[in-house]
Coordinates of C-alpha atoms and ligand atoms in Angstrom, one line a residue:
M1016 CA -5.1 32.5 -2.8
H1017 CA -3.3 29.2 -3.4
L1018 CA -3.5 27.6 -6.9
L1019 CA -3.5 23.9 -7.5
G1020 CA -3.6 22.5 -11.0
L1021 CA -3.9 19.4 -13.2
V1022 CA -2.8 18.3 -16.7
I1023 CA -5.4 15.8 -18.1
S1024 CA -3.4 13.0 -19.9
K1025 CA -4.0 12.5 -23.6
D1026 CA -5.6 9.1 -23.3
W1027 CA -8.7 10.7 -21.8
T1028 CA -11.2 12.3 -24.3
H1029 CA -13.0 15.5 -23.3
V1030 CA -16.7 15.1 -24.0
G1031 CA -18.0 18.3 -22.6
R1032 CA -18.7 20.5 -19.6
A1033 CA -20.3 19.0 -16.5
D1034 CA -24.0 20.0 -16.0
A1035 CA -24.4 22.5 -13.2
S1036 CA -26.5 19.9 -11.4
D1037 CA -24.0 17.0 -11.7
E1038 CA -23.2 15.6 -8.2
L1039 CA -19.6 15.4 -7.0
K1040 CA -18.1 14.0 -3.8
L1041 CA -15.1 15.9 -2.5
T1042 CA -12.9 15.0 0.5
F1043 CA -11.5 17.8 2.6
A1044 CA -8.4 16.8 4.7
L1045 CA -8.4 19.2 7.6
K1046 CA -5.1 20.2 9.2
Q1047 CA -4.4 18.1 12.3
Q1048 CA -2.7 19.0 15.6
N1049 CA 0.3 17.4 17.4
I1050 CA 1.7 15.5 14.4
H1051 CA 5.2 15.6 16.0
L1052 CA 3.8 14.1 19.3
L1053 CA 2.1 11.4 17.2
E1054 CA 5.4 10.6 15.5
E1055 CA 7.2 10.5 18.8
R1056 CA 4.6 8.3 20.4
L1057 CA 4.8 5.9 17.4
R1058 CA 8.6 5.7 17.9
L1059 CA 8.1 4.8 21.6
V1060 CA 5.4 2.1 21.1
S1061 CA 7.6 0.5 18.4
D1062 CA 10.9 0.6 20.4
P1063 CA 11.5 -2.5 22.6
D1064 CA 13.8 -0.5 24.8
S1065 CA 11.1 2.0 25.7
A1066 CA 8.7 1.8 28.6
H1067 CA 5.9 2.5 26.2
Y1068 CA 6.8 -0.5 23.9
G1069 CA 3.6 -2.2 22.8
K1070 CA 1.4 0.3 24.7
Y1071 CA -0.8 1.2 21.8
L1072 CA -3.3 4.0 21.8
S1073 CA -7.1 3.5 21.3
L1074 CA -8.8 5.3 18.5
E1075 CA -10.2 7.8 21.1
E1076 CA -6.7 8.6 22.3
V1077 CA -5.5 9.1 18.7
A1078 CA -8.5 11.4 18.2
S1079 CA -7.7 13.5 21.3
L1080 CA -4.1 13.9 20.0
V1081 CA -4.7 14.9 16.3
R1082 CA -8.2 16.3 16.3
P1083 CA -8.1 19.6 14.3
S1084 CA -8.3 22.8 16.4
E1085 CA -11.7 24.4 17.0
L1086 CA -10.6 27.2 14.8
T1087 CA -9.8 24.8 11.9
Q1088 CA -13.1 23.0 12.3
K1089 CA -15.1 26.2 12.5
T1090 CA -13.4 27.9 9.6
V1091 CA -13.8 24.9 7.3
H1092 CA -17.4 24.2 8.3
S1093 CA -18.5 27.8 8.0
W1094 CA -16.8 28.1 4.6
L1095 CA -18.7 25.0 3.4
Q1096 CA -22.0 26.2 5.0
H1097 CA -21.5 29.6 3.4
H1098 CA -21.6 27.9 0.0
G1099 CA -24.8 25.9 1.0
I1100 CA -22.9 22.6 1.5
S1101 CA -24.5 20.7 4.3
S1102 CA -24.4 17.0 3.1
C1103 CA -21.1 16.1 4.8
H1104 CA -19.8 13.2 6.8
T1105 CA -16.9 13.4 9.2
V1106 CA -14.8 10.8 10.9
H1107 CA -14.1 10.0 14.6
T1108 CA -10.9 12.0 14.5
Q1109 CA -12.7 14.9 12.8
D1110 CA -9.8 15.4 10.5
F1111 CA -11.6 14.5 7.2
L1112 CA -14.9 15.8 5.8
Q1113 CA -16.6 14.1 2.8
C1114 CA -19.2 16.3 1.2
T1115 CA -21.6 15.9 -1.7
M1116 CA -22.4 19.0 -3.8
T1117 CA -23.3 20.0 -7.3
A1118 CA -20.6 20.9 -9.9
E1119 CA -22.0 24.5 -9.8
I1120 CA -21.4 24.8 -6.1
A1121 CA -18.0 23.1 -6.3
E1122 CA -16.9 25.7 -8.9
K1123 CA -18.0 28.5 -6.6
L1124 CA -16.3 27.0 -3.6
L1125 CA -13.0 26.4 -5.4
P1126 CA -12.6 29.4 -7.8
G1127 CA -10.9 28.5 -11.1
S1128 CA -12.1 24.9 -11.0
R1129 CA -14.1 23.9 -14.1
F1130 CA -15.6 20.5 -14.1
H1131 CA -15.7 18.5 -17.4
H1132 CA -16.6 15.0 -18.4
Y1133 CA -13.8 12.8 -19.8
V1134 CA -14.1 9.2 -21.2
R1135 CA -11.6 6.4 -21.9
D1136 CA -12.3 2.7 -22.8
G1137 CA -15.9 2.9 -21.6
Q1138 CA -14.9 4.7 -18.3
S1139 CA -16.4 8.1 -17.6
I1140 CA -15.2 10.6 -15.1
V1141 CA -15.8 14.2 -14.0
R1142 CA -12.7 16.3 -13.3
S1143 CA -11.6 19.9 -13.0
S1144 CA -9.5 20.9 -15.9
G1145 CA -8.2 24.2 -14.6
P1146 CA -6.3 25.0 -11.4
Y1147 CA -8.4 26.0 -8.5
A1148 CA -7.8 28.4 -5.7
V1149 CA -8.6 28.3 -2.0
S1150 CA -8.6 31.6 -0.1
D1151 CA -5.7 32.1 2.4
N1152 CA -7.8 32.0 5.5
V1153 CA -9.2 28.5 4.5
H1154 CA -6.0 27.2 2.8
Q1155 CA -4.1 27.3 6.1
H1156 CA -6.6 24.9 7.6
L1157 CA -6.6 22.3 4.9
D1158 CA -4.0 19.7 3.8
F1159 CA -5.7 19.1 0.4
V1160 CA -9.0 18.6 -1.3
G1161 CA -9.4 15.2 -2.8
G1162 CA -11.7 14.2 -5.7
L1163 CA -10.9 16.9 -8.2
H1164 CA -7.8 15.9 -10.1
R1165 CA -6.5 12.4 -9.9
L1166 CA -7.3 10.2 -12.8
P1167 CA -7.9 6.4 -12.7
P1168 CA -4.8 4.6 -14.0
T1169 CA -4.7 3.1 -17.4
K1170 CA -6.1 -0.4 -17.4
K1171 CA -3.3 -2.7 -18.3
D1172 CA -3.6 -6.1 -20.0
G1173 CA -4.7 -8.5 -17.3
N1174 CA -2.1 -11.0 -18.5
R1175 CA 0.8 -8.6 -18.8
K1176 CA 3.0 -10.3 -16.2
Q1177 CA 2.0 -13.9 -16.8
Q1178 CA 4.9 -15.8 -18.2
K1179 CA 4.3 -18.3 -20.9
F1180 CA 4.4 -21.9 -20.0
K1181 CA 7.3 -23.3 -22.0
G1182 CA 6.7 -27.0 -21.5
E1183 CA 9.1 -27.6 -18.6
V1184 CA 7.8 -29.6 -15.6
H1185 CA 7.2 -27.0 -12.9
L1186 CA 4.8 -27.2 -10.1
G1187 CA 5.0 -23.6 -9.1
V1188 CA 4.6 -21.9 -5.7
T1189 CA 1.6 -23.2 -3.7
P1190 CA 0.8 -22.8 0.0
A1191 CA 2.6 -26.1 0.7
I1192 CA 5.8 -24.9 -1.0
L1193 CA 5.7 -21.6 1.0
R1194 CA 5.0 -23.4 4.3
E1195 CA 8.0 -25.7 3.5
R1196 CA 10.4 -23.0 2.6
Y1197 CA 9.5 -20.7 5.5
N1198 CA 9.5 -23.6 8.0
L1199 CA 5.8 -23.4 9.0
T1200 CA 4.7 -26.7 10.5
A1201 CA 1.2 -28.1 10.6
A1202 CA 0.9 -26.7 14.1
D1203 CA 1.7 -23.2 12.8
V1204 CA -1.9 -22.1 12.2
G1205 CA -4.0 -19.6 14.0
S1206 CA -5.7 -20.6 17.3
D1207 CA -6.7 -17.3 18.8
Q1208 CA -10.3 -16.5 18.2
D1209 CA -9.7 -12.7 18.5
N1210 CA -6.9 -12.6 15.9
R1211 CA -7.9 -11.0 12.6
Q1212 CA -6.0 -10.0 9.4
A1213 CA -7.1 -8.0 6.4
V1214 CA -6.3 -7.3 2.7
A1215 CA -7.4 -4.1 1.0
Q1216 CA -8.6 -4.0 -2.6
F1217 CA -9.0 -1.1 -5.0
L1218 CA -9.7 -0.3 -8.6
E1219 CA -12.6 -2.7 -9.0
Q1220 CA -10.6 -5.8 -8.0
Y1221 CA -12.9 -8.3 -6.3
Y1222 CA -12.2 -11.8 -4.9
H1223 CA -14.8 -14.5 -5.5
P1224 CA -15.8 -16.7 -2.5
A1225 CA -16.1 -19.8 -4.8
D1226 CA -12.5 -19.3 -6.0
L1227 CA -11.2 -19.2 -2.4
A1228 CA -13.2 -22.4 -1.6
E1229 CA -11.8 -24.1 -4.7
F1230 CA -8.2 -22.9 -4.0
M1231 CA -8.3 -24.3 -0.5
S1232 CA -9.9 -27.6 -1.6
I1233 CA -7.0 -28.0 -4.1
F1234 CA -4.0 -26.5 -2.2
G1235 CA -5.1 -26.5 1.4
R1236 CA -5.1 -30.2 2.2
T1237 CA -2.0 -30.2 4.3
F1238 CA -2.8 -27.6 6.9
K1239 CA -5.8 -26.4 9.0
H1240 CA -7.4 -23.4 7.3
L1241 CA -10.5 -21.4 6.8
S1242 CA -12.1 -21.3 3.3
E1243 CA -14.3 -18.2 3.8
V1244 CA -13.6 -14.6 4.3
D1245 CA -15.2 -13.4 7.6
Q1246 CA -16.1 -9.9 6.7
V1247 CA -16.2 -7.7 3.6
I1248 CA -16.1 -4.0 4.4
G1249 CA -17.4 -2.0 1.5
T1250 CA -19.0 -3.3 -1.7
Q1251 CA -18.1 -6.5 -3.4
G1252 CA -18.8 -5.9 -7.1
E1253 CA -20.5 -8.4 -9.3
G1254 CA -18.9 -10.2 -12.3
K1255 CA -15.4 -11.5 -12.8
A1256 CA -12.8 -11.8 -10.1
G1257 CA -9.6 -9.8 -10.2
I1258 CA -6.2 -11.5 -10.1
E1259 CA -4.8 -9.1 -7.4
A1260 CA -7.8 -9.7 -5.1
S1261 CA -7.8 -13.5 -5.6
L1262 CA -4.0 -13.7 -5.0
D1263 CA -4.1 -11.6 -1.8
V1264 CA -7.0 -13.5 -0.2
E1265 CA -5.8 -16.9 -1.2
Y1266 CA -2.3 -16.4 0.1
I1267 CA -2.9 -14.4 3.3
M1268 CA -5.2 -17.3 4.3
S1269 CA -2.5 -19.8 3.5
T1270 CA 0.3 -18.5 5.6
G1271 CA -2.0 -16.8 8.1
A1272 CA -4.0 -20.1 8.1
N1273 CA -7.1 -20.5 10.3
I1274 CA -7.1 -16.8 11.1
S1275 CA -10.3 -14.7 10.6
T1276 CA -9.8 -12.6 7.4
W1277 CA -11.4 -9.4 6.4
V1278 CA -11.5 -7.8 2.9
F1279 CA -11.7 -4.0 2.7
S1280 CA -13.2 -3.5 -0.8
N1281 CA -12.8 0.1 -2.0
S1282 CA -14.7 -0.1 -5.2
G1283 CA -15.8 2.4 -7.7
R1284 CA -14.7 5.5 -9.5
H1285 CA -14.1 7.9 -6.7
E1286 CA -11.5 5.7 -5.0
S1287 CA -9.5 5.4 -8.2
Q1288 CA -8.8 9.2 -7.9
E1289 CA -7.0 8.9 -4.6
P1290 CA -7.0 5.1 -4.1
F1291 CA -5.9 5.1 -0.5
L1292 CA -8.0 7.9 0.8
Q1293 CA -11.3 6.1 1.1
W1294 CA -9.7 3.1 2.7
I1295 CA -7.6 5.1 5.2
L1296 CA -10.7 7.1 6.1
L1297 CA -12.4 3.8 7.0
L1298 CA -9.5 2.7 9.2
S1299 CA -9.3 6.0 10.9
N1300 CA -13.0 5.7 11.8
M1301 CA -13.1 2.1 13.1
S1302 CA -12.2 1.4 16.7
D1303 CA -11.9 -2.4 16.3
L1304 CA -9.6 -3.4 13.5
P1305 CA -7.5 -6.4 12.4
R1306 CA -3.9 -5.9 13.5
V1307 CA -2.3 -6.8 10.1
H1308 CA -3.3 -5.3 6.7
T1309 CA -1.7 -6.1 3.4
I1310 CA -2.0 -3.9 0.3
S1311 CA -0.5 -4.8 -3.1
Y1312 CA -1.1 -1.4 -4.8
G1313 CA 1.0 1.7 -5.3
D1314 CA 1.7 4.6 -7.6
D1315 CA 4.9 6.4 -8.7
E1316 CA 5.7 9.0 -6.2
D1317 CA 6.0 11.6 -8.9
S1318 CA 2.4 11.0 -10.0
L1319 CA 1.1 12.2 -6.6
S1320 CA 1.0 15.5 -4.8
T1321 CA 3.3 15.9 -1.9
A1322 CA 0.4 17.2 0.3
Y1323 CA -1.5 14.0 -0.4
M1324 CA 1.5 11.7 0.4
M1325 CA 2.3 13.6 3.5
R1326 CA -1.2 13.4 4.8
I1327 CA -1.6 9.7 4.0
N1328 CA 1.8 9.2 5.8
T1329 CA 0.3 10.8 8.9
E1330 CA -2.7 8.5 8.6
F1331 CA -0.2 5.6 8.6
M1332 CA 1.3 6.9 11.8
K1333 CA -2.2 7.0 13.3
A1334 CA -2.6 3.4 12.4
G1335 CA 0.9 2.5 13.7
V1336 CA 0.4 4.1 17.1
R1337 CA -2.7 1.9 17.5
G1338 CA -0.6 -1.2 16.9
I1339 CA -1.8 -1.8 13.4
S1340 CA 0.8 -3.1 10.9
L1341 CA 0.4 -2.0 7.3
L1342 CA 2.3 -4.1 4.8
F1343 CA 2.7 -2.7 1.2
A1344 CA 4.1 -4.4 -1.9
S1345 CA 7.3 -2.7 -3.0
G1346 CA 6.2 -2.7 -6.7
D1347 CA 7.0 -4.8 -9.7
N1348 CA 9.2 -2.5 -11.7
G1349 CA 12.6 -2.8 -10.0
A1350 CA 14.1 0.6 -9.3
G1351 CA 11.7 2.1 -11.9
C1352 CA 12.8 4.7 -14.5
R1353 CA 11.8 8.3 -14.9
H1354 CA 12.8 10.1 -18.1
M1355 CA 13.8 13.6 -17.1
G1356 CA 15.0 14.8 -20.5
K1357 CA 17.3 13.7 -23.3
D1358 CA 19.7 11.1 -21.9
Q1359 CA 18.7 12.0 -18.4
N1360 CA 17.0 9.3 -16.3
T1361 CA 16.5 8.7 -12.6
F1362 CA 15.0 5.8 -10.7
R1363 CA 11.3 6.1 -9.8
P1364 CA 10.2 5.3 -6.2
S1365 CA 6.7 4.0 -5.5
F1366 CA 4.3 5.2 -2.8
P1367 CA 3.1 4.0 -0.2
A1368 CA 6.0 1.5 -0.4
S1369 CA 8.2 4.5 0.3
S1370 CA 6.4 5.6 3.5
P1371 CA 8.6 5.2 6.6
Y1372 CA 5.5 4.1 8.6
V1373 CA 4.7 0.9 6.6
T1374 CA 6.5 -2.4 6.2
T1375 CA 7.4 -2.8 2.6
V1376 CA 7.8 -6.2 1.0
G1377 CA 10.0 -7.0 -2.0
G1378 CA 10.3 -10.2 -4.1
T1379 CA 12.6 -13.2 -4.5
S1380 CA 12.7 -16.4 -6.6
F1381 CA 14.1 -19.8 -5.9
K1382 CA 17.7 -20.2 -7.0
N1383 CA 16.6 -23.4 -8.6
P1384 CA 13.1 -22.7 -9.9
F1385 CA 12.2 -26.4 -9.8
K1386 CA 13.2 -27.0 -6.2
V1387 CA 12.6 -25.5 -2.7
S1388 CA 16.1 -24.0 -2.7
Y1389 CA 17.5 -20.8 -1.3
E1390 CA 16.2 -17.5 -2.6
V1391 CA 17.8 -14.9 -4.9
T1392 CA 16.5 -11.5 -5.9
D1393 CA 13.6 -11.4 -8.3
Y1394 CA 14.7 -8.7 -10.8
I1395 CA 11.2 -7.1 -10.8
S1396 CA 11.4 -6.4 -7.0
G1397 CA 10.6 -2.7 -6.3
G1398 CA 13.2 -1.0 -4.2
G1399 CA 15.3 2.1 -3.7
F1400 CA 15.1 5.4 -2.0
S1401 CA 12.2 7.9 -1.6
N1402 CA 12.4 11.3 -3.0
V1403 CA 9.7 12.5 -0.6
F1404 CA 10.3 10.9 2.8
K1405 CA 13.6 11.3 4.6
M1406 CA 15.4 8.3 5.9
P1407 CA 14.1 7.4 9.4
D1408 CA 16.7 6.9 12.1
Y1409 CA 15.8 3.2 12.5
Q1410 CA 17.4 2.3 9.1
A1411 CA 20.3 4.7 8.9
S1412 CA 23.1 2.3 9.9
A1413 CA 21.9 -0.6 7.8
V1414 CA 21.7 1.6 4.7
E1415 CA 25.0 3.3 5.3
A1416 CA 26.6 -0.2 5.5
Y1417 CA 25.0 -1.2 2.2
L1418 CA 26.1 2.0 0.5
K1419 CA 29.6 1.7 1.8
T1420 CA 30.2 -2.0 1.0
G1421 CA 28.5 -1.9 -2.4
T1422 CA 30.1 1.2 -3.7
S1423 CA 31.6 -0.3 -6.9
A1424 CA 28.4 -2.1 -7.9
L1425 CA 26.1 0.9 -7.1
P1426 CA 24.2 2.7 -9.8
P1427 CA 25.4 6.3 -10.4
A1428 CA 24.5 8.6 -7.5
S1429 CA 22.4 10.9 -9.8
Y1430 CA 19.8 8.1 -10.1
F1431 CA 18.7 8.0 -6.5
N1432 CA 18.4 10.0 -3.3
T1433 CA 20.6 8.4 -0.5
S1434 CA 18.9 10.5 2.2
G1435 CA 15.4 9.2 1.4
R1436 CA 13.5 6.4 3.1
A1437 CA 15.1 3.2 1.8
Y1438 CA 12.9 0.2 1.0
P1439 CA 11.9 -2.6 1.0
D1440 CA 12.1 -3.8 4.6
M1441 CA 12.0 -7.5 3.8
A1442 CA 11.0 -9.8 1.0
A1443 CA 9.4 -13.2 0.1
L1444 CA 8.9 -15.4 -2.9
S1445 CA 7.3 -13.5 -5.8
K1446 CA 7.6 -15.8 -8.7
N1447 CA 5.4 -18.5 -10.3
Y1448 CA 2.4 -18.8 -7.9
W1449 CA -0.7 -20.8 -8.5
V1450 CA -3.9 -18.8 -8.1
V1451 CA -7.6 -19.8 -8.6
M1452 CA -9.5 -17.1 -10.5
D1453 CA -13.0 -17.5 -12.0
R1454 CA -12.9 -21.1 -10.8
V1455 CA -9.7 -21.9 -12.9
P1456 CA -6.3 -22.7 -11.4
I1457 CA -3.8 -20.3 -13.1
P1458 CA 0.0 -21.0 -12.9
W1459 CA 3.0 -18.6 -13.2
V1460 CA 1.5 -15.6 -11.5
S1461 CA 4.3 -13.3 -10.3
G1462 CA 4.8 -10.1 -8.4
T1463 CA 5.4 -8.5 -5.1
S1464 CA 1.6 -8.6 -4.8
A1465 CA 2.1 -12.3 -4.0
S1466 CA 5.0 -11.9 -1.5
T1467 CA 3.1 -9.3 0.6
P1468 CA 0.1 -11.3 1.7
V1469 CA 2.5 -14.2 2.4
V1470 CA 4.4 -12.1 4.9
G1471 CA 1.2 -10.6 6.2
G1472 CA -0.2 -14.0 7.0
M1473 CA 2.9 -15.0 8.9
L1474 CA 2.9 -11.7 10.9
S1475 CA -0.7 -12.4 11.8
L1476 CA 0.4 -15.7 13.2
I1477 CA 3.1 -14.0 15.2
N1478 CA 1.3 -10.6 15.6
G1479 CA 4.4 -8.9 16.6
Q1480 CA 6.2 -5.7 15.7
R1481 CA 10.0 -6.2 15.4
F1482 CA 12.2 -8.5 13.3
G1483 CA 15.1 -10.2 14.9
Q1484 CA 17.3 -12.7 13.3
G1485 CA 14.3 -14.6 11.9
L1486 CA 15.0 -13.9 8.3
F1487 CA 16.9 -15.6 5.4
D1488 CA 19.3 -13.1 4.0
V1489 CA 19.1 -12.8 0.3
T1490 CA 22.5 -12.0 -1.2
E1491 CA 22.3 -12.8 -4.9
G1492 CA 20.9 -11.0 -7.9
C1493 CA 20.0 -7.4 -9.0
Q1494 CA 16.7 -5.7 -9.9
Q1495 CA 15.8 -4.1 -13.3
A1496 CA 15.9 -0.4 -13.9
C1497 CA 16.4 2.2 -16.7
L1498 CA 17.4 0.8 -20.1
D1499 CA 20.0 3.5 -20.8
E1500 CA 23.7 3.7 -21.4
Q1501 CA 24.7 4.5 -17.9
V1502 CA 22.9 1.7 -15.9
Q1503 CA 22.0 -0.6 -18.8
G1504 CA 18.9 -2.0 -17.2
K1505 CA 20.5 -2.7 -13.9
G1506 CA 19.2 -1.2 -10.6
F1507 CA 20.3 -2.2 -7.1
C1508 CA 21.8 -5.6 -6.2
S1509 CA 21.1 -7.6 -3.1
A1510 CA 24.0 -8.0 -0.7
P1511 CA 24.7 -9.5 2.8
S1512 CA 22.4 -8.0 5.4
W1513 CA 19.9 -5.2 4.4
D1514 CA 19.7 -4.2 0.7
P1515 CA 17.3 -2.1 -1.4
V1516 CA 15.9 -5.0 -3.3
T1517 CA 15.0 -7.6 -0.6
G1518 CA 15.3 -5.5 2.6
W1519 CA 16.4 -7.7 5.6
G1520 CA 15.4 -10.9 3.7
T1521 CA 12.7 -13.5 3.7
P1522 CA 10.9 -15.1 6.7
N1523 CA 12.2 -18.1 8.6
Y1524 CA 9.0 -18.6 10.6
P1525 CA 10.2 -20.3 13.8
A1526 CA 13.2 -18.0 14.2
L1527 CA 11.1 -15.0 13.5
L1528 CA 8.5 -16.1 16.0
Q1529 CA 11.2 -16.6 18.6
A1530 CA 12.8 -13.2 17.9
L1531 CA 9.4 -11.5 18.3
L1532 CA 8.4 -13.4 21.4
N1533 CA 11.7 -12.5 23.1
E1534 CA 10.9 -8.8 22.5
R1535 CA 7.4 -8.9 23.8
P1536 CA 6.6 -6.4 26.6
E1537 CA 5.5 -7.7 30.0
L1538 CA 1.7 -7.8 29.9
Ligands
LIG110 C1 -2.3 -10.9 -14.3 C2 -1.0 -10.8 -13.5 C3 -0.1 -11.9 -13.7 C4 1.0 -11.9 -13.0 O1 1.9 -12.8 -13.1 O2 1.3 -10.9 -12.0 C5 0.4 -9.8 -11.8 C6 0.7 -8.8 -10.9 C7 -0.3 -7.8 -10.7 N1 -0.1 -6.8 -9.7 C8 0.9 -5.9 -9.8 O3 1.7 -6.1 -10.6 C9 0.9 -4.7 -8.9 C10 2.0 -4.7 -7.8 C11 2.3 -3.4 -7.3 C12 2.5 -2.3 -8.2 C13 2.9 -1.1 -7.7 C14 3.0 -0.9 -6.3 C15 2.8 -2.0 -5.4 C16 2.4 -3.2 -6.0 N2 -0.3 -4.2 -8.4 C17 -1.0 -3.5 -9.3 O4 -0.7 -3.3 -10.4 C18 -2.3 -3.0 -8.7 C19 -3.5 -3.9 -9.2 N3 -2.5 -1.6 -9.3 C20 -1.9 -0.5 -8.9 O5 -1.2 -0.5 -7.9 C21 -2.1 0.7 -9.7 C22 -1.1 0.8 -10.8 N4 -2.0 1.9 -8.9 C23 -1.4 -7.8 -11.4 C24 -1.7 -8.8 -12.3 C25 -0.8 -9.8 -12.6
CA111 CA1 20.4 -9.1 1.8

C-alpha cells in the first residue's frame, strides 16, 4: 500500500463530512510508456543540426509512443469497475481517465481517504483530510490521482501589484511602445490564415470581448489587428473580467497582431486543485492546435507533489514533440523565499516556469521609465534554479559561464540548486502596462504576466523554434529575494549573455525573425 497525504491550511474552515452521495470528479494519470524515447525525439525535432529538426509528430504518433500498456489499462479499468465506477472519460492517448463517483465510492476506492466540506471567503470545496492508500498492484500503474488534495490558492487583493500614480507624466507601455522597442513595423502582422495562437486562463479569470474591442479601438490604431477572439475552448464565465485574462488577450493580439487567437478557459473549482491538469488534458486530446500558447500562472514548486510536476512535464514533452511552443511567465516574486527554519532561508522556484520543456519569460523595465530606452532587470522578475528538474544539456554552458563570471555577486550557494533547470529563457518589458478591464483603461499594470503574451505574439509571427542573436541582452539590475541578513533582499543579477533574471534577453523582432528563418529546415 502507498500512502499519500494532505495538510489542510488553516484559512479553510471545516464544515462537516461530505454526504455519501456527494459527487466527486477524480483524474487518474495512468503510467505511460517510452518516456525516454519521447524525450529523445523532442531533442531531435528541436535540434537544427538533426535530420529530424522540425519533423513534428502528430497526435496519433504521440499516442502510439506513450499509450499505457494493455496491462496498465486493464488493471486500472478493472479496479475502477470493481468499485462500480463506470462514468469515465479517457483521452486520445489513453493516459488519463476522468471519472465521476460518489464520496462513498471514492472512500472505498482509496482506503484512508475521508471527504469533508471546507469553506473560505464564500468558496466551498470537498477534499480528503486523511492520507489515502492505493494497493501495490494498482499503484505501479498510476502516476497520481488528481482532485483529492490540492486547495484553491488564497485570493489576493486584485490591486496588489498596481502601483500608485504619483502625478508624473507617464504614458506607460502600450502596443505602440512595444512595437517600437522591439522593432516591429506596420508590415509585421500576421498574414497566414492558418496561423493560430492561444492563451490559457485559470482560476475564474475571464476576458471580456467588449474590453478587447475597446482596447484595440484606443491602442490599436497604428497596426493591422483583429479585435475579436476566434475561439473560446471551455466556459467563459459571466460577470467581471479578470486582469490576467484581459492582459493576456489584449497583448498577445498586439504583438501577434492579425493572428487568429484562441482562449482556453479552464474555469471552476476542480481546475483550481491542479490548475494545469484540465488544460493539459484538453491539449493532449486535440489534434489541431495553435502552435503557440502563453500561460501567466504558476505555483511554488514546494507546494506541488513531485509526481504531479513530473507527469505535467511529460505532457509538456508531448506538446513539444508535436511542434507546440508553451510559454510560461517566470513569476513576479524574484528568486522567491522559503523559510526553512530559524534564520534559514532558501530561494523558491516556481512551476511550470521551472520545466525544461517550456520557454520561460522574465521581466524588464525601461532604463528611463518615461522613454523608449534600453531595458534593465525588473526586480520582480522570477528566476533561478529548479529543485525538481535537472539542468538540461542545452543550457549547461550558458549557466556555467554565468556562475563563473558572477561569482562575487552571487547569492550564497545554500540558497539555490546549481544543478537544476535554470530559468527564465528570455524576457520582455513587464512594467507599467495599459490594460482595458470592465471597459475602463487601467494604467501601471505590471508583471511577467504581461511580458509572456508579448513574446508569445512575436513567436506566433515568426512561428519558429530556436533563438539566434535576435535578442537585446539585459545586463543591469537585480531581482528581489529573501529579506534576511545573508542576502538582504537581493537575488540574482542580470549580466552579459544568459542570466537567471532575464534569460537570453528581450526580443529584437527583425533579428530574431532572421535568426529563426536561417535555421528553418528544408520543407
Ligand atoms: C491587479 C494586478 C496589477 C498588476 O500590476 O499586476 C498584476 C499581476 C498579476 N498576475 C501575476 O502576478 C501572476 C504572475 C505569475 C505568478 C506566478 C507564476 C507565473 C506568473 N499570475 C498570477 O498570480 C495568477 C493569476 N495566479 C497564479 O498563478 C496562482 C497564484 N497560482 C495579477 C494581477 C495584477
Ligand atoms: Ca543578460
